[in-house]
Short mmCIF file of C-alpha atoms in Angstrom, two decimals:
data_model
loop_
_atom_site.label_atom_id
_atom_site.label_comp_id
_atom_site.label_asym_id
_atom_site.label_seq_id
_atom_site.Cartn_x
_atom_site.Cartn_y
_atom_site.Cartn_z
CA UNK A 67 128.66 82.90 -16.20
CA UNK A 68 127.33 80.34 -17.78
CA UNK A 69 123.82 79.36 -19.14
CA UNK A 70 122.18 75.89 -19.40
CA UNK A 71 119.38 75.17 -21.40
CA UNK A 72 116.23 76.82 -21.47
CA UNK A 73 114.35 76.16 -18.22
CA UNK A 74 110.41 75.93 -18.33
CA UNK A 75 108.25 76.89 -16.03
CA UNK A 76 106.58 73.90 -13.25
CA UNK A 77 102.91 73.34 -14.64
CA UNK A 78 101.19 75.05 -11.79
CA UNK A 79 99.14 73.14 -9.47
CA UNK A 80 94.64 72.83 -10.23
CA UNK A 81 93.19 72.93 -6.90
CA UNK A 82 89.87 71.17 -8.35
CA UNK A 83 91.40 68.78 -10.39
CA UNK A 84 91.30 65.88 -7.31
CA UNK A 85 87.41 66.22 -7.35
CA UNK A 86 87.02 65.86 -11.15
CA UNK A 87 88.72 62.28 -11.57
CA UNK A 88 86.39 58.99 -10.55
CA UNK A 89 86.53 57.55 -7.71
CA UNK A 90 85.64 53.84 -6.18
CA UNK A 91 83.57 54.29 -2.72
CA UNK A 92 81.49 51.13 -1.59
CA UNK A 93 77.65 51.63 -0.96
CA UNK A 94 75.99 51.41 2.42
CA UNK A 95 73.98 48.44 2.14
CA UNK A 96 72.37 48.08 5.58
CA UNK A 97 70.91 51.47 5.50
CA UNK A 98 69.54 50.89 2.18
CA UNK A 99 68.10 47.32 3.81
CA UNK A 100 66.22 49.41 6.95
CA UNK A 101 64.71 51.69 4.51
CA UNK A 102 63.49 49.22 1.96
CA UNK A 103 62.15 47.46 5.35
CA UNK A 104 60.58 50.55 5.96
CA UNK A 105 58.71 50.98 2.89
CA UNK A 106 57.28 47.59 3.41
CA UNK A 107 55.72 47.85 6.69
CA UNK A 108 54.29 51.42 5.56
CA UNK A 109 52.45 49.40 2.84
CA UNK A 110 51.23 46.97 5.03
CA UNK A 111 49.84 49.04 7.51
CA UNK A 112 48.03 51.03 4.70
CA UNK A 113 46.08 47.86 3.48
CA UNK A 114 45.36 46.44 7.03
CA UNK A 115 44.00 49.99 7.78
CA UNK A 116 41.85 49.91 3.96
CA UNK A 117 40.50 46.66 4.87
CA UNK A 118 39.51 47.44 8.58
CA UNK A 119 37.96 51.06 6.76
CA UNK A 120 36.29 49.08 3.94
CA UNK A 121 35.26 45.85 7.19
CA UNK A 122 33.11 48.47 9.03
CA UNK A 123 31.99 50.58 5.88
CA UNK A 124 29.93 46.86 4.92
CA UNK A 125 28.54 46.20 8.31
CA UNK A 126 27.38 49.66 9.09
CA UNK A 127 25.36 49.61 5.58
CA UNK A 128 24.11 45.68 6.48
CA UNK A 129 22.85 47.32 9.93
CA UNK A 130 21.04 50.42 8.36
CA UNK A 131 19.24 47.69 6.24
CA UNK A 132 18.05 45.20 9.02
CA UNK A 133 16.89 48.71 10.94
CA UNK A 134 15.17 50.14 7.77
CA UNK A 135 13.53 46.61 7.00
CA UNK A 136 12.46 46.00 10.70
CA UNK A 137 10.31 49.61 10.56
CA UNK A 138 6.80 49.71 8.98
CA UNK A 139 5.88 53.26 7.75
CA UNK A 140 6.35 56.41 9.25
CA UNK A 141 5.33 54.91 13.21
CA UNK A 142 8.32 53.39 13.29
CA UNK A 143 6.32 49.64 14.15
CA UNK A 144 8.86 46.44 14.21
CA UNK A 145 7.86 44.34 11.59
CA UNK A 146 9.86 41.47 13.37
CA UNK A 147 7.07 41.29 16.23
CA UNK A 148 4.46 40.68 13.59
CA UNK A 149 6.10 38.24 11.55
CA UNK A 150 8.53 35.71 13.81
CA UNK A 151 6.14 35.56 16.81
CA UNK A 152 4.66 32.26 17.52
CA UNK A 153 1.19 31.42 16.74
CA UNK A 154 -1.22 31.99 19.82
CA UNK A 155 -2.61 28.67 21.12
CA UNK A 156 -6.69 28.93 21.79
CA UNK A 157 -7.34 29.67 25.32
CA UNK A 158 -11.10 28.08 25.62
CA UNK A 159 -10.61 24.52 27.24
CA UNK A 160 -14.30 24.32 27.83
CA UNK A 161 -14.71 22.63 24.52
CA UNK A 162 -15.10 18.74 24.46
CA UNK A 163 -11.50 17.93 23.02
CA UNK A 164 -10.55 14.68 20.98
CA UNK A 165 -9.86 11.53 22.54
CA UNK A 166 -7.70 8.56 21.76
CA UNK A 167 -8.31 5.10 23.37
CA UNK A 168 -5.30 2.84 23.59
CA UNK A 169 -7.47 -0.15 23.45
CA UNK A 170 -6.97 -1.84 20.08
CA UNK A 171 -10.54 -2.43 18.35
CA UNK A 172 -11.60 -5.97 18.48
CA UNK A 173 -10.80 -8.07 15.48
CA UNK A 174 -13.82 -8.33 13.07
CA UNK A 175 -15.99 -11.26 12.66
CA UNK A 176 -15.56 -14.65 11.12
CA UNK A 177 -17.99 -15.47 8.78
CA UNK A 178 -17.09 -19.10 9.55
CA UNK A 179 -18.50 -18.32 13.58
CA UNK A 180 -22.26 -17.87 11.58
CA UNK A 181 -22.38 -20.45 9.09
CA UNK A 182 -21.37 -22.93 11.58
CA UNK A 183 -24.09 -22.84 14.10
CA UNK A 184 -27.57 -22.91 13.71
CA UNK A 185 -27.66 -20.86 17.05
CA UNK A 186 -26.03 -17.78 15.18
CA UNK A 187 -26.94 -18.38 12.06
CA UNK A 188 -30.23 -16.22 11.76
CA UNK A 189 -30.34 -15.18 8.47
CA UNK A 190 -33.63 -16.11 6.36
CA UNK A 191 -32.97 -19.70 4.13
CA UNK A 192 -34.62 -21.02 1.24
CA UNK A 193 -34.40 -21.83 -2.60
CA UNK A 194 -34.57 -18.36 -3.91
CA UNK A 195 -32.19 -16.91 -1.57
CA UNK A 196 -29.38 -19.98 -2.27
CA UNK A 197 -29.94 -20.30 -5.67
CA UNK A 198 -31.18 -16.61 -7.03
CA UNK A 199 -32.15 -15.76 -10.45
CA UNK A 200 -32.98 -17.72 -13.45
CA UNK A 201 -29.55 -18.85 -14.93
CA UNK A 202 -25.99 -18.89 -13.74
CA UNK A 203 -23.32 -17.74 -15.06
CA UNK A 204 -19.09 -19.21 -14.48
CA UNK A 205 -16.69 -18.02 -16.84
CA UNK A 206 -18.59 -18.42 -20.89
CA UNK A 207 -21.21 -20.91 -19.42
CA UNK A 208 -24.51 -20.06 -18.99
CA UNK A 209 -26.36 -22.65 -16.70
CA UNK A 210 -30.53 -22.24 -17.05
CA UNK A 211 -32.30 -22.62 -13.99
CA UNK A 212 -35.10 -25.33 -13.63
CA UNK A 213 -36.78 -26.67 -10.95
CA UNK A 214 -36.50 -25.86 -7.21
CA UNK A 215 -37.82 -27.79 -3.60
CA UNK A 216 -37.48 -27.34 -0.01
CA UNK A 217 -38.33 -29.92 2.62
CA UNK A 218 -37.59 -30.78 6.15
CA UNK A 219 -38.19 -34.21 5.05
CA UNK A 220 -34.69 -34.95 4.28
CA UNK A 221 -35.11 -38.99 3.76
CA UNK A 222 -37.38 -37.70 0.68
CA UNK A 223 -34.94 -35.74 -0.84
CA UNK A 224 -32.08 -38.62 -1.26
CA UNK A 225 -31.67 -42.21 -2.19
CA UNK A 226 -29.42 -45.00 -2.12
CA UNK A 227 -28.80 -45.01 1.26
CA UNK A 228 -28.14 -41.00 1.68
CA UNK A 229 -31.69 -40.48 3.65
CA UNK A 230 -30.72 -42.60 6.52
CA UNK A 231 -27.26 -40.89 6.62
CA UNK A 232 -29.19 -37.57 6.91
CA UNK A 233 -31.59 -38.41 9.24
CA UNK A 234 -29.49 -39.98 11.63
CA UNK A 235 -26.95 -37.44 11.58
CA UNK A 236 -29.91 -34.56 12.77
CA UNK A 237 -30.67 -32.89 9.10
CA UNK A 238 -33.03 -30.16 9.55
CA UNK A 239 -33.87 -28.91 6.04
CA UNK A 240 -32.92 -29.97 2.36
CA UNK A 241 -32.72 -27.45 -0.10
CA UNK A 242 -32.61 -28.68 -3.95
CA UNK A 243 -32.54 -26.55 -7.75
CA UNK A 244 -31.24 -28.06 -10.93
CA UNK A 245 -29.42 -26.31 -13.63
CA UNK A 246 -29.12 -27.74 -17.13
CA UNK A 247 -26.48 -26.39 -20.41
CA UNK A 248 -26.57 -28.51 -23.47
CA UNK A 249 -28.32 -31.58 -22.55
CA UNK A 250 -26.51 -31.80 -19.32
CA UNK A 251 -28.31 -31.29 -16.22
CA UNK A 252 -26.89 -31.31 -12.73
CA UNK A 253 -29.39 -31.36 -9.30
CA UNK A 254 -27.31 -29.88 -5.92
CA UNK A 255 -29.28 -30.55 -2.95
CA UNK A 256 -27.61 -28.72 0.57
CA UNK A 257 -28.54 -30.62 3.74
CA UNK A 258 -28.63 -28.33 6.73
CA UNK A 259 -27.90 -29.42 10.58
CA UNK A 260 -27.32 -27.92 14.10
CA UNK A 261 -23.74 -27.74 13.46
CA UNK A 262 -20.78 -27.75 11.84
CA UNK A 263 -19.56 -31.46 13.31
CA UNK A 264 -22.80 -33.41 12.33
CA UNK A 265 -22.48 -31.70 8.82
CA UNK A 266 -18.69 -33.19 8.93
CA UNK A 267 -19.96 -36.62 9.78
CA UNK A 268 -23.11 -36.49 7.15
CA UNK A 269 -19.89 -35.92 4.59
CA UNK A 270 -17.91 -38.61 5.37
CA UNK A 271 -20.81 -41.26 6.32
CA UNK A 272 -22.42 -40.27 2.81
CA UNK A 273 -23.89 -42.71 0.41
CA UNK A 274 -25.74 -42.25 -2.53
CA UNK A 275 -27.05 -38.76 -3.62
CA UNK A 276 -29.92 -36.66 -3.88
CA UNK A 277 -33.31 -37.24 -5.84
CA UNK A 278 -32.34 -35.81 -9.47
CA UNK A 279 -35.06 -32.65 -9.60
CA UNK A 280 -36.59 -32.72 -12.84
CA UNK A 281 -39.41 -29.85 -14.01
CA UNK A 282 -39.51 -26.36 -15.20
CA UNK A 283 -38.11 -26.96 -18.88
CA UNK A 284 -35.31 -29.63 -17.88
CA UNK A 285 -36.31 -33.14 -18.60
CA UNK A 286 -35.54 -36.21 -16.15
CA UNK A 287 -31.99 -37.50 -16.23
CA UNK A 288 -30.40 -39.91 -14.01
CA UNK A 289 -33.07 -42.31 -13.63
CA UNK A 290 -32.28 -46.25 -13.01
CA UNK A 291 -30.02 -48.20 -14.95
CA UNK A 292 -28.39 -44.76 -15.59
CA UNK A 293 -24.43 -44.14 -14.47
CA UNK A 294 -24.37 -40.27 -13.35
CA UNK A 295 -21.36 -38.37 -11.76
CA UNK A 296 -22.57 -38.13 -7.59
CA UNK A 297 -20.35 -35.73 -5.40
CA UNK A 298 -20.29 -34.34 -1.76
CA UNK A 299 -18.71 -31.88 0.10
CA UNK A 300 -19.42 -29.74 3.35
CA UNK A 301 -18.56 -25.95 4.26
CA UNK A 302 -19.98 -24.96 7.95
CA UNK A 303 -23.39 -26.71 9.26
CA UNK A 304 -24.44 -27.43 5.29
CA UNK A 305 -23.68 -30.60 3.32
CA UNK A 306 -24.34 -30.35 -0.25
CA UNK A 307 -24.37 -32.76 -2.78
CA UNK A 308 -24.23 -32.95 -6.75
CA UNK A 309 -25.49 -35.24 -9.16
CA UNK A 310 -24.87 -34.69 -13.04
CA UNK A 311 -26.18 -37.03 -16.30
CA UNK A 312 -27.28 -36.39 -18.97
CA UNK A 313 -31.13 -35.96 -20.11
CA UNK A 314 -30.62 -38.00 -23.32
CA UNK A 315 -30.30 -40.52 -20.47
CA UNK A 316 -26.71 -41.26 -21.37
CA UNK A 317 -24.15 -43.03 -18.91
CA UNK A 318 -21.37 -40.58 -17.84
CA UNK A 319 -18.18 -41.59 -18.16
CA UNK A 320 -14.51 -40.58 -16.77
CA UNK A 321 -14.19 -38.99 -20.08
CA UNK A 322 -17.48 -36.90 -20.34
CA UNK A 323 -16.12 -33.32 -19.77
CA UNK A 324 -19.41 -31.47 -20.25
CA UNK A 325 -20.67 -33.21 -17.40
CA UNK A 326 -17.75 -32.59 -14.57
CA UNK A 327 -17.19 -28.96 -15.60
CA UNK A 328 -21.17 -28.55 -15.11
CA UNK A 329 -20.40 -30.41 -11.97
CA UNK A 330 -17.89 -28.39 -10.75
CA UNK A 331 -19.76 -25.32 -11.55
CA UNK A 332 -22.56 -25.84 -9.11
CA UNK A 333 -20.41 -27.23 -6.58
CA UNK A 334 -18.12 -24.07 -6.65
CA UNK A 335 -21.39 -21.30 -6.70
CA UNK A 336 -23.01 -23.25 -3.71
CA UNK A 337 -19.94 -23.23 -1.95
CA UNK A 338 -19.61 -19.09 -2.68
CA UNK A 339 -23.52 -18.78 -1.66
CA UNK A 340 -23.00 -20.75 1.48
CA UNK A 341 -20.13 -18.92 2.85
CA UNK A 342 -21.50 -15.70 1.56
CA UNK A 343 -24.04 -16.05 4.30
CA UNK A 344 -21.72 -15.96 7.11
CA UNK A 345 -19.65 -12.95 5.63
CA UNK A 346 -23.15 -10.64 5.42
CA UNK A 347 -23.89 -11.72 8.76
CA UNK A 348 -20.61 -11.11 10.22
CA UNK A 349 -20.87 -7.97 8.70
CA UNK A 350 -23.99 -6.62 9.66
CA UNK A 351 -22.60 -7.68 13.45
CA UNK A 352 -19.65 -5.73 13.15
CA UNK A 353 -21.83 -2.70 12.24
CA UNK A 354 -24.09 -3.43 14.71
CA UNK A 355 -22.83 -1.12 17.87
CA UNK A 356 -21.98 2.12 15.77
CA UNK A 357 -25.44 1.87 14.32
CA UNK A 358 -27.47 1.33 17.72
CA UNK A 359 -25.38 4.45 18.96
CA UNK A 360 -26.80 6.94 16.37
#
């Protein structure tokens, strides 16, 4: 009998040794994808739910306001009624109520309808009311009033051929004053007819001038062999007339200021007196019907 080597024993076998070592399994992935898909609509359901909560949590607190602000005390009164109704309209229709005419009020007056007829042209006429006061004033010029005359003689009141112009043309009335500044004296004399036409033609038939009116502080001027400045013009149913010298008897000439600003002067205030005539007239007959119905 023979012996071999020396025999070991097998290593015996370690039932737990397969669950020990690693080993390499591959996840699930689409169940973790439905429960990550789960978690989402879970948190999304939360907030719609917070919102709708926190939606109806404001409204029922904006209600319990309007209901507390709409009650007055302990009675429980709606202030609403008190405040939003509409105003009550007055129920008496007895009273006289305001009317409105759609007739458009007539247009007012024209002086021009007064001062150009002696049919409407009423108003009282005569030296003092033409030429008022003692002096007159334009701009820094102070004209001093002298001597005044009224005649229904108007041939009297001209010369050089401006009588017969007058006459035959149907003047009524001539009206004179003089007015002297600084050695220059100027006489206006306003010729007054039926109407505004024969006034027209006493303008543009005119000759001569009126009678230079001396008197009353101003010393004669424009006598013969004298050259004076003559002028005439015509508003309405009045001619006037201007003639200006000076009382040292010196001719005027083109270059004599003094003498056509004194001119112009008298000629512009007559003009403003005249036509102020037909404007009070026209409107005292404006005012006329409201002032009868009182």
């Amino acid at each position: 009998m023979s012996f071999g080597g020396p025999q070991w024993p097998q290593q015996p076998h370690d039932p737990y040794q397969q669950h020990q070592q690693p080993t390499a399994q591959t996840p699930d992935w689409s169940a973790l994808a439905e429960a990550s898909a789960a978690r989402t609509r879970r948190k999304r359901l939360l907030l719609i739910g917070g919102a709708a909560l926190a939606t109806g949590l404001v409204g029922t607190l904006i209600a319990t306001a309007i209901v507390s602000a709409n009650k007055k005390g302990d009675d429980g009164a709606n202030l609403a009624d008190t405040t939003s109704a509409a105003p009550e309209l007055p129920t008496d229709t007895a009273k006289p109520q305001p009317s409105f005419s759609s007739v458009a009020p007539p247009p007012p007056p024209d002086p021009m309808d007064f001062i150009s007829s002696a049919g409407k042209d009423r108003a009282p006429i005569g030296p003092d009311t033409l030429f008022p006061g003692k002096k007159l004033t334009m701009g820094d010029r102070v004209h001093r009033k002298g001597a005044t005359a009224s005649t229904p003689d108007c041939g009297s009141a001209a010369e050089d051929g401006l009588g017969a112009v007058l006459e035959r043309n149907g003047c009524t009335r001539v009206i004179r004053a003089t007015y002297e500044r600084d050695g220059v004296a100027v006489t206006v004399g306003v010729a007054l007819f039926d109407t505004d036409a024969a006034a027209l033609k006493a303008k543009e038939q005119a000759v001569g001038s009126v009678v230079p009116l001396a008197g009353s502080g101003v010393k004669g001027f424009c006598q013969s062999q004298t050259v004076c400045l003559r002028r005439t013009n015509a508003l309405g149913r009045y001619a006037y007339f201007t003639q200006a010298g000076f009382t040292s008897g010196k001719k005027v000439t083109t270059g004599e200021k003094a003498v056509y600003k004194a001119s112009d002067d008298l000629a512009t205030f007559t003009f403003n007196q005249i036509y102020a005539r037909g404007r009070t007239q026209a409107s005292a007959a404006a005012t006329a019907p409201a002032a009868g119905g009182q």
